[in-house]
PDB file of C-alpha atoms in Angstrom:
ATOM      1  CA  LEU A   1    -151.844 136.041 161.498  1.00 47.00           C
ATOM      2  CA  GLY A   2    -153.558 139.405 161.245  1.00 51.00           C
ATOM      3  CA  GLY A   3    -152.837 142.408 159.074  1.00 54.00           C
ATOM      4  CA  PRO A   4    -149.553 143.379 157.438  1.00 51.00           C
ATOM      5  CA  LYS A   5    -147.978 144.734 160.646  1.00 62.00           C
ATOM      6  CA  SER A   6    -148.302 141.457 162.550  1.00 84.00           C
ATOM      7  CA  LYS A   7    -147.143 139.553 159.466  1.00 86.00           C
ATOM      8  CA  ILE A   8    -144.055 141.762 159.341  1.00 86.00           C
ATOM      9  CA  ASP A   9    -143.455 141.040 163.031  1.00 87.00           C
ATOM     10  CA  ASN A  10    -143.680 137.308 162.300  1.00 86.00           C
ATOM     11  CA  LEU A  11    -141.244 137.642 159.392  1.00 88.00           C
ATOM     12  CA  ASP A  12    -138.887 139.629 161.640  1.00 86.00           C
ATOM     13  CA  HIS A  13    -138.814 136.642 163.963  1.00 84.00           C
ATOM     14  CA  VAL A  14    -137.944 134.303 161.071  1.00 85.00           C
ATOM     15  CA  THR A  15    -135.278 136.546 159.544  1.00 86.00           C
ATOM     16  CA  LYS A  16    -133.504 136.977 162.887  1.00 85.00           C
ATOM     17  CA  LYS A  17    -132.577 133.293 162.879  1.00 82.00           C
ATOM     18  CA  PRO A  18    -128.786 133.203 162.454  1.00 82.00           C
ATOM     19  CA  HIS A  19    -128.905 130.446 159.845  1.00 86.00           C
ATOM     20  CA  LEU A  20    -131.461 132.161 157.558  1.00 84.00           C
ATOM     21  CA  GLN A  21    -130.982 135.060 155.171  1.00 85.00           C
ATOM     22  CA  PRO A  22    -133.947 136.874 153.550  1.00 84.00           C
ATOM     23  CA  GLN A  23    -132.833 135.756 150.077  1.00 83.00           C
ATOM     24  CA  GLU A  24    -133.128 132.126 151.257  1.00 84.00           C
ATOM     25  CA  ILE A  25    -136.753 132.457 152.369  1.00 86.00           C
ATOM     26  CA  ILE A  26    -139.876 132.075 150.247  1.00 84.00           C
ATOM     27  CA  TYR A  27    -143.091 133.407 151.769  1.00 86.00           C
ATOM     28  CA  ILE A  28    -146.303 131.769 150.571  1.00 84.00           C
ATOM     29  CA  GLY A  29    -149.415 133.815 151.181  1.00 83.00           C
ATOM     30  CA  ASP A  30    -152.987 134.296 150.094  1.00 80.00           C
ATOM     31  CA  SER A  31    -153.575 138.033 150.476  1.00 79.00           C
ATOM     32  CA  PRO A  32    -152.193 141.361 149.323  1.00 78.00           C
ATOM     33  CA  GLY A  33    -150.984 141.895 152.906  1.00 82.00           C
ATOM     34  CA  ASP A  34    -148.736 138.864 152.516  1.00 84.00           C
ATOM     35  CA  ILE A  35    -147.084 140.450 149.478  1.00 82.00           C
ATOM     36  CA  ILE A  36    -146.622 143.734 151.339  1.00 85.00           C
ATOM     37  CA  ALA A  37    -145.042 142.003 154.347  1.00 86.00           C
ATOM     38  CA  GLY A  38    -142.727 139.856 152.225  1.00 87.00           C
ATOM     39  CA  LYS A  39    -141.565 142.778 150.123  1.00 86.00           C
ATOM     40  CA  LYS A  40    -140.918 144.915 153.181  1.00 87.00           C
ATOM     41  CA  LYS A  41    -138.610 142.190 154.540  1.00 88.00           C
ATOM     42  CA  LYS A  42    -137.005 141.577 151.093  1.00 88.00           C
ATOM     43  CA  ILE A  43    -138.353 138.018 150.984  1.00 88.00           C
ATOM     44  CA  LYS A  44    -139.535 136.318 147.792  1.00 84.00           C
ATOM     45  CA  VAL A  45    -143.317 135.934 147.735  1.00 82.00           C
ATOM     46  CA  ILE A  46    -145.605 133.386 146.101  1.00 80.00           C
ATOM     47  CA  LEU A  47    -149.299 134.257 146.187  1.00 79.00           C
ATOM     48  CA  ILE A  48    -151.940 131.528 146.275  1.00 78.00           C
ATOM     49  CA  GLY A  49    -154.820 133.218 144.454  1.00 68.00           C
ATOM     50  CA  GLN A  50    -157.409 130.571 143.780  1.00 57.00           C
ATOM     51  CA  LYS A  51    -160.462 132.369 145.169  1.00 53.00           C
ATOM     52  CA  PHE A  52    -159.781 135.841 143.830  1.00 54.00           C
ATOM     53  CA  ASN A  53    -158.266 137.474 140.788  1.00 58.00           C
ATOM     54  CA  TYR A  54    -155.028 138.906 142.113  1.00 59.00           C
ATOM     55  CA  SER A  55    -153.445 139.847 138.786  1.00 63.00           C
ATOM     56  CA  ALA A  56    -153.747 143.583 139.514  1.00 65.00           C
ATOM     57  CA  PHE A  57    -152.235 143.136 142.991  1.00 63.00           C
ATOM     58  CA  ARG A  58    -149.462 140.953 141.617  1.00 63.00           C
ATOM     59  CA  LYS A  59    -148.468 143.617 139.087  1.00 64.00           C
ATOM     60  CA  LYS A  60    -148.794 146.497 141.539  1.00 69.00           C
ATOM     61  CA  LEU A  61    -147.164 144.832 144.535  1.00 66.00           C
ATOM     62  CA  GLY A  62    -144.702 142.523 142.801  1.00 65.00           C
ATOM     63  CA  SER A  63    -145.475 138.975 143.875  1.00 64.00           C
ATOM     64  CA  GLN A  64    -143.087 136.677 142.009  1.00 63.00           C
ATOM     65  CA  PHE A  65    -145.782 134.115 141.201  1.00 67.00           C
ATOM     66  CA  VAL A  66    -149.517 133.600 141.593  1.00 70.00           C
ATOM     67  CA  LEU A  67    -150.561 129.977 141.905  1.00 75.00           C
ATOM     68  CA  SER A  68    -154.064 128.576 141.707  1.00 75.00           C
ATOM     69  CA  SER A  69    -153.107 125.376 143.515  1.00 77.00           C
ATOM     70  CA  LEU A  70    -150.487 124.259 146.004  1.00 79.00           C
ATOM     71  CA  CYS A  71    -149.826 121.357 143.626  1.00 85.00           C
ATOM     72  CA  ASP A  72    -147.967 123.866 141.414  1.00 82.00           C
ATOM     73  CA  LEU A  73    -145.720 124.925 144.284  1.00 82.00           C
ATOM     74  CA  PRO A  74    -142.682 122.619 143.810  1.00 86.00           C
ATOM     75  CA  GLU A  75    -142.211 123.668 140.170  1.00 84.00           C
ATOM     76  CA  GLN A  76    -142.577 127.374 140.972  1.00 78.00           C
ATOM     77  CA  ILE A  77    -140.156 127.190 143.910  1.00 79.00           C
ATOM     78  CA  THR A  78    -137.591 125.605 141.612  1.00 83.00           C
ATOM     79  CA  LYS A  79    -138.054 128.462 139.112  1.00 78.00           C
ATOM     80  CA  LEU A  80    -137.898 131.089 141.847  1.00 72.00           C
ATOM     81  CA  LEU A  81    -134.709 129.721 143.364  1.00 73.00           C
ATOM     82  CA  ALA A  82    -133.064 129.638 139.921  1.00 76.00           C
ATOM     83  CA  LYS A  83    -133.376 133.435 139.657  1.00 68.00           C
TER      84      LYS A  83
END
């Protein structure tokens, strides 16, 4: 999907849907650019960080969760939606 600008454009398209609000969307990404795009659009972000150590990016950029496997996703989505 390209760099953060094109990701933001894609998220703009999603958030313009009349039945979706940013607080109802969870963005799952695998790069710091995904966190940047999600935060800019006020969308909750889950980072899949299996290949790299993203702990510094998570703290600096504010990803809600970093997962090492998509198998962990259902449990983390439940936690995220409870907030």
